[in-house]
mmCIF file of C-alpha atoms in Angstrom:
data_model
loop_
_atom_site.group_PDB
_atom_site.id
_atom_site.type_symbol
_atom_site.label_atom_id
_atom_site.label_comp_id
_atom_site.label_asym_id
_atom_site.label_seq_id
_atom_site.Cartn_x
_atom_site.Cartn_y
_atom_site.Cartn_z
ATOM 1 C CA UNK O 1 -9.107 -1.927 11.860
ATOM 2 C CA UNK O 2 -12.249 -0.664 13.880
ATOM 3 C CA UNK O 3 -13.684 -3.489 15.763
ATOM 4 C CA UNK O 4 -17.435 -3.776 15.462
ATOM 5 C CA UNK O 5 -19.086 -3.015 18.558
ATOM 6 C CA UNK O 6 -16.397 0.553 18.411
ATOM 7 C CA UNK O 7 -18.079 1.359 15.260
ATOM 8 C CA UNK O 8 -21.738 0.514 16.365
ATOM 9 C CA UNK O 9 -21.546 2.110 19.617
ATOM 10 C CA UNK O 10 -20.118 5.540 17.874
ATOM 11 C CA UNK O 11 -23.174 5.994 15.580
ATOM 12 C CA UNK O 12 -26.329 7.557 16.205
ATOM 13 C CA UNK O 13 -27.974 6.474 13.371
ATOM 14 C CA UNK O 14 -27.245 5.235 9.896
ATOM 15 C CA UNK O 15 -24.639 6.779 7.819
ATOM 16 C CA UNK O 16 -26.010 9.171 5.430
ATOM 17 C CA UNK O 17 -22.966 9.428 3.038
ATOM 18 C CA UNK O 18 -20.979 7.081 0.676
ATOM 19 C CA UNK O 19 -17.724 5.541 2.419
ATOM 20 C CA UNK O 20 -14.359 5.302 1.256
ATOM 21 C CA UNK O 21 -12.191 2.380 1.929
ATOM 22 C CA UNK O 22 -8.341 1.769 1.069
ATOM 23 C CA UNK O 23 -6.983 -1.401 -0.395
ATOM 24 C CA UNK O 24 -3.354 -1.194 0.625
ATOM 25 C CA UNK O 25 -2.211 -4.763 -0.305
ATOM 26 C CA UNK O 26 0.642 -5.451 -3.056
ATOM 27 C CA UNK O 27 -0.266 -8.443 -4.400
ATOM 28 C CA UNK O 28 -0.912 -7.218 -8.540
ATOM 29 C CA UNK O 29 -3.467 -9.705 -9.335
ATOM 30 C CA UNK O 30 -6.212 -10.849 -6.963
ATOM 31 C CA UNK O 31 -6.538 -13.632 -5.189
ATOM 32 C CA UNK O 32 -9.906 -15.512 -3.671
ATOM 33 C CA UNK O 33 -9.176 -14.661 -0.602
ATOM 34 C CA UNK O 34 -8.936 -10.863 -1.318
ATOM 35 C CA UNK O 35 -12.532 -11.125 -3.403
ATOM 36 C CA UNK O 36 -13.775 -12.686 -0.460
ATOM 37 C CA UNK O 37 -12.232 -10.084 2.186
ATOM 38 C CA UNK O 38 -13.309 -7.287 -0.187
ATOM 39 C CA UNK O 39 -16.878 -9.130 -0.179
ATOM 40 C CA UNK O 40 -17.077 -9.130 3.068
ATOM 41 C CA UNK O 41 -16.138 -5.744 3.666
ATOM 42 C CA UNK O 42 -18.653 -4.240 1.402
ATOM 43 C CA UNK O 43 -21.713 -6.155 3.310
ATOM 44 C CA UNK O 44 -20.412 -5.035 6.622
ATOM 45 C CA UNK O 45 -20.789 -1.819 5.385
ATOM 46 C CA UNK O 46 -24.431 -2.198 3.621
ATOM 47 C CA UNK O 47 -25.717 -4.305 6.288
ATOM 48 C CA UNK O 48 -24.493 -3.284 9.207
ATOM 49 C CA UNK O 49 -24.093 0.377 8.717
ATOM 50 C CA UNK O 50 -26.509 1.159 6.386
ATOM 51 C CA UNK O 51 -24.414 3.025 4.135
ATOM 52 C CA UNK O 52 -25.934 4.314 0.767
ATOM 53 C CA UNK O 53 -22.524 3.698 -1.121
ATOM 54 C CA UNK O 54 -19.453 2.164 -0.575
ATOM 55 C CA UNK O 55 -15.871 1.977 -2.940
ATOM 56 C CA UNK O 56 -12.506 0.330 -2.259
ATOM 57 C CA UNK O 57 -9.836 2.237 -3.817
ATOM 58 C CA UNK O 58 -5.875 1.001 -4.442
ATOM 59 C CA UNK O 59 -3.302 3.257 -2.149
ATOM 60 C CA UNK O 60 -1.481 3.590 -4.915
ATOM 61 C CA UNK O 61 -4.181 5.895 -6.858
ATOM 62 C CA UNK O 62 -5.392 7.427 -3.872
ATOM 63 C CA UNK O 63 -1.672 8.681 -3.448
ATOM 64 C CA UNK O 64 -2.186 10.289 -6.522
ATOM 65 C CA UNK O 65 -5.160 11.488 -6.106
ATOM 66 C CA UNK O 66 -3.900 13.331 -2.597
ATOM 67 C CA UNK O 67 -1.127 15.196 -5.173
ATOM 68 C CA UNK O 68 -3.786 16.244 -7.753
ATOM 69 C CA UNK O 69 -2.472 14.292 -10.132
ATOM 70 C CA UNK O 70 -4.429 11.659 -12.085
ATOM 71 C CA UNK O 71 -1.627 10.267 -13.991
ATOM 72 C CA UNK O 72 1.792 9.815 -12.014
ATOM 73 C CA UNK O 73 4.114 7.010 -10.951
ATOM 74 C CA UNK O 74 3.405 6.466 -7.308
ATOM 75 C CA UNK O 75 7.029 4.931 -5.165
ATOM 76 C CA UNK O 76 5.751 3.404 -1.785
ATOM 77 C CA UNK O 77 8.707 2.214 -0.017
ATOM 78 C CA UNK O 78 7.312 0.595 3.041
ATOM 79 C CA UNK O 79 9.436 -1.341 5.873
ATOM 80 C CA UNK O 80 10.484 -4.817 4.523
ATOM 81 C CA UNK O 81 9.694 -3.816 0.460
ATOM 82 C CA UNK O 82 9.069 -1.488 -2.138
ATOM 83 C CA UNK O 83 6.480 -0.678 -4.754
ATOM 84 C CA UNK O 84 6.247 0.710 -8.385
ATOM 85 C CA UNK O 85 2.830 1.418 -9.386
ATOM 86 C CA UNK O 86 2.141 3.682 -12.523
ATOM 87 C CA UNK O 87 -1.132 5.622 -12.426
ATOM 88 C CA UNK O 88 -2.853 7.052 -15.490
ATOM 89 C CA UNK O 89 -5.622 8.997 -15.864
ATOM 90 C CA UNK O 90 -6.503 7.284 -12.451
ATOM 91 C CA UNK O 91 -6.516 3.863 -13.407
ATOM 92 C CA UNK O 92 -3.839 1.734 -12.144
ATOM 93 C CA UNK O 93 -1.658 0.100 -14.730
ATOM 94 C CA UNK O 94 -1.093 -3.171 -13.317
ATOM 95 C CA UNK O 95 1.187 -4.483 -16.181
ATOM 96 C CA UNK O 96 3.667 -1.999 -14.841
ATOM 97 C CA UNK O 97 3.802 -2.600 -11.225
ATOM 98 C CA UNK O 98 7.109 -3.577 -9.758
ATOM 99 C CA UNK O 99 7.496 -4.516 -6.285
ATOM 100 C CA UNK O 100 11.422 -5.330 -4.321
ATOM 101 C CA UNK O 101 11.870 -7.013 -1.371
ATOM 102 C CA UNK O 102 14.137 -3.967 -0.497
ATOM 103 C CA UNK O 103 12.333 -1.605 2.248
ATOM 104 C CA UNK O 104 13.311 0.406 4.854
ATOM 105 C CA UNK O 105 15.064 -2.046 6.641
ATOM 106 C CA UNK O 106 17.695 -2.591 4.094
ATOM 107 C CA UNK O 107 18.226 1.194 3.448
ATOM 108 C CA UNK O 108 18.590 1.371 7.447
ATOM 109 C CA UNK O 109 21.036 -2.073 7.120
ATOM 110 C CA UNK O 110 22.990 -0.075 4.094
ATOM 111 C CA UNK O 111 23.477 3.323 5.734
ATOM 112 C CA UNK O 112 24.154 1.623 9.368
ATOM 113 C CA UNK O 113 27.325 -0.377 7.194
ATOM 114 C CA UNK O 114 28.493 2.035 5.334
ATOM 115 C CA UNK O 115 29.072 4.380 8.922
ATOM 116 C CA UNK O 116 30.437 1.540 10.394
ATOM 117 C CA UNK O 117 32.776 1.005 7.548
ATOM 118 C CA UNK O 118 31.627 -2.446 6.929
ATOM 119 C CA UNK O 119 30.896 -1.712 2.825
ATOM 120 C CA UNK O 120 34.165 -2.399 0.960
ATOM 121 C CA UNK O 121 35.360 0.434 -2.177
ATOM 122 C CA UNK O 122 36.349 -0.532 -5.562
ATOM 123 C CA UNK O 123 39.650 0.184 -5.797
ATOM 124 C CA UNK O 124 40.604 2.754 -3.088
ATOM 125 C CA UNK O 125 37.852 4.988 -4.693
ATOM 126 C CA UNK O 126 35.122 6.469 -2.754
ATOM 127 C CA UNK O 127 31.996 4.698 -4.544
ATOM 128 C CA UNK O 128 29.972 2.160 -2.168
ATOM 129 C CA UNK O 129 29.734 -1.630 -3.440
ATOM 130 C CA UNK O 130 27.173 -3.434 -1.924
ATOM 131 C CA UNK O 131 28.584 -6.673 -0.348
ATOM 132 C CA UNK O 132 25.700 -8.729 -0.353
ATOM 133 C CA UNK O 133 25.444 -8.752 -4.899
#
């Protein structure tokens, strides 16, 4: 987040170009809150920087986007959970989302177990079982 006075004391004058801003959270359905943050966001940006436009987009279909692809299936596997977001024709499909509570920390659990030989085999065989299902 740019503070404020940062952002004030870099411009000369007002911005003469629409701005882009990225709404990165995984909730699927709004809250009040959000509408209010997002509210809030948008004036700071009319008001206070004069911009001529302003549009917050999901991550998810800027991803996308950033592939040149408008319809894909964006994975965003992030540090304490994961996220399933299915894109088409740039419009997020929000009846398919999927989020897991599994992240990069539990892959980095997993893999740290499994070279420590801490994740029992079925059977003698070589196939991993997770101990914690």
């Amino acid at each position: 987040t740019v503070g404020y006075k940062n952002v004030e004391q870099s411009l000369d004058g007002p911005i003469d170009h629409p701005l882009l801003a990225v709404d990165s959270s995984s909730r699927i359905n709004s809250t009040i809150l959000q509408e209010k943050q997002k509210a809030r966001m948008l004036e700071t940006l009319f008001e206070t920087l004069s911009a001529p436009a302003a549009y917050i987009a999901p991550s998810a279909m800027l991803s996308s986007f950033a592939y040149g692809r408008q319809t894909s299936l964006v994975v965003d596997v992030g540090h304490t959970g994961s996220r399933v977001t299915p894109v088409v024709d740039g419009y997020l499909l929000h009846s398919g989302t999927c989020t897991s509570a599994r992240g990069g920390m539990w892959l980095g659990d997993v893999q740290r177990g499994v070279l420590e030989g801490c994740w029992k085999t079925n059977n003698g065989s070589n196939s991993v079982v997770n101990k914690w299902n």
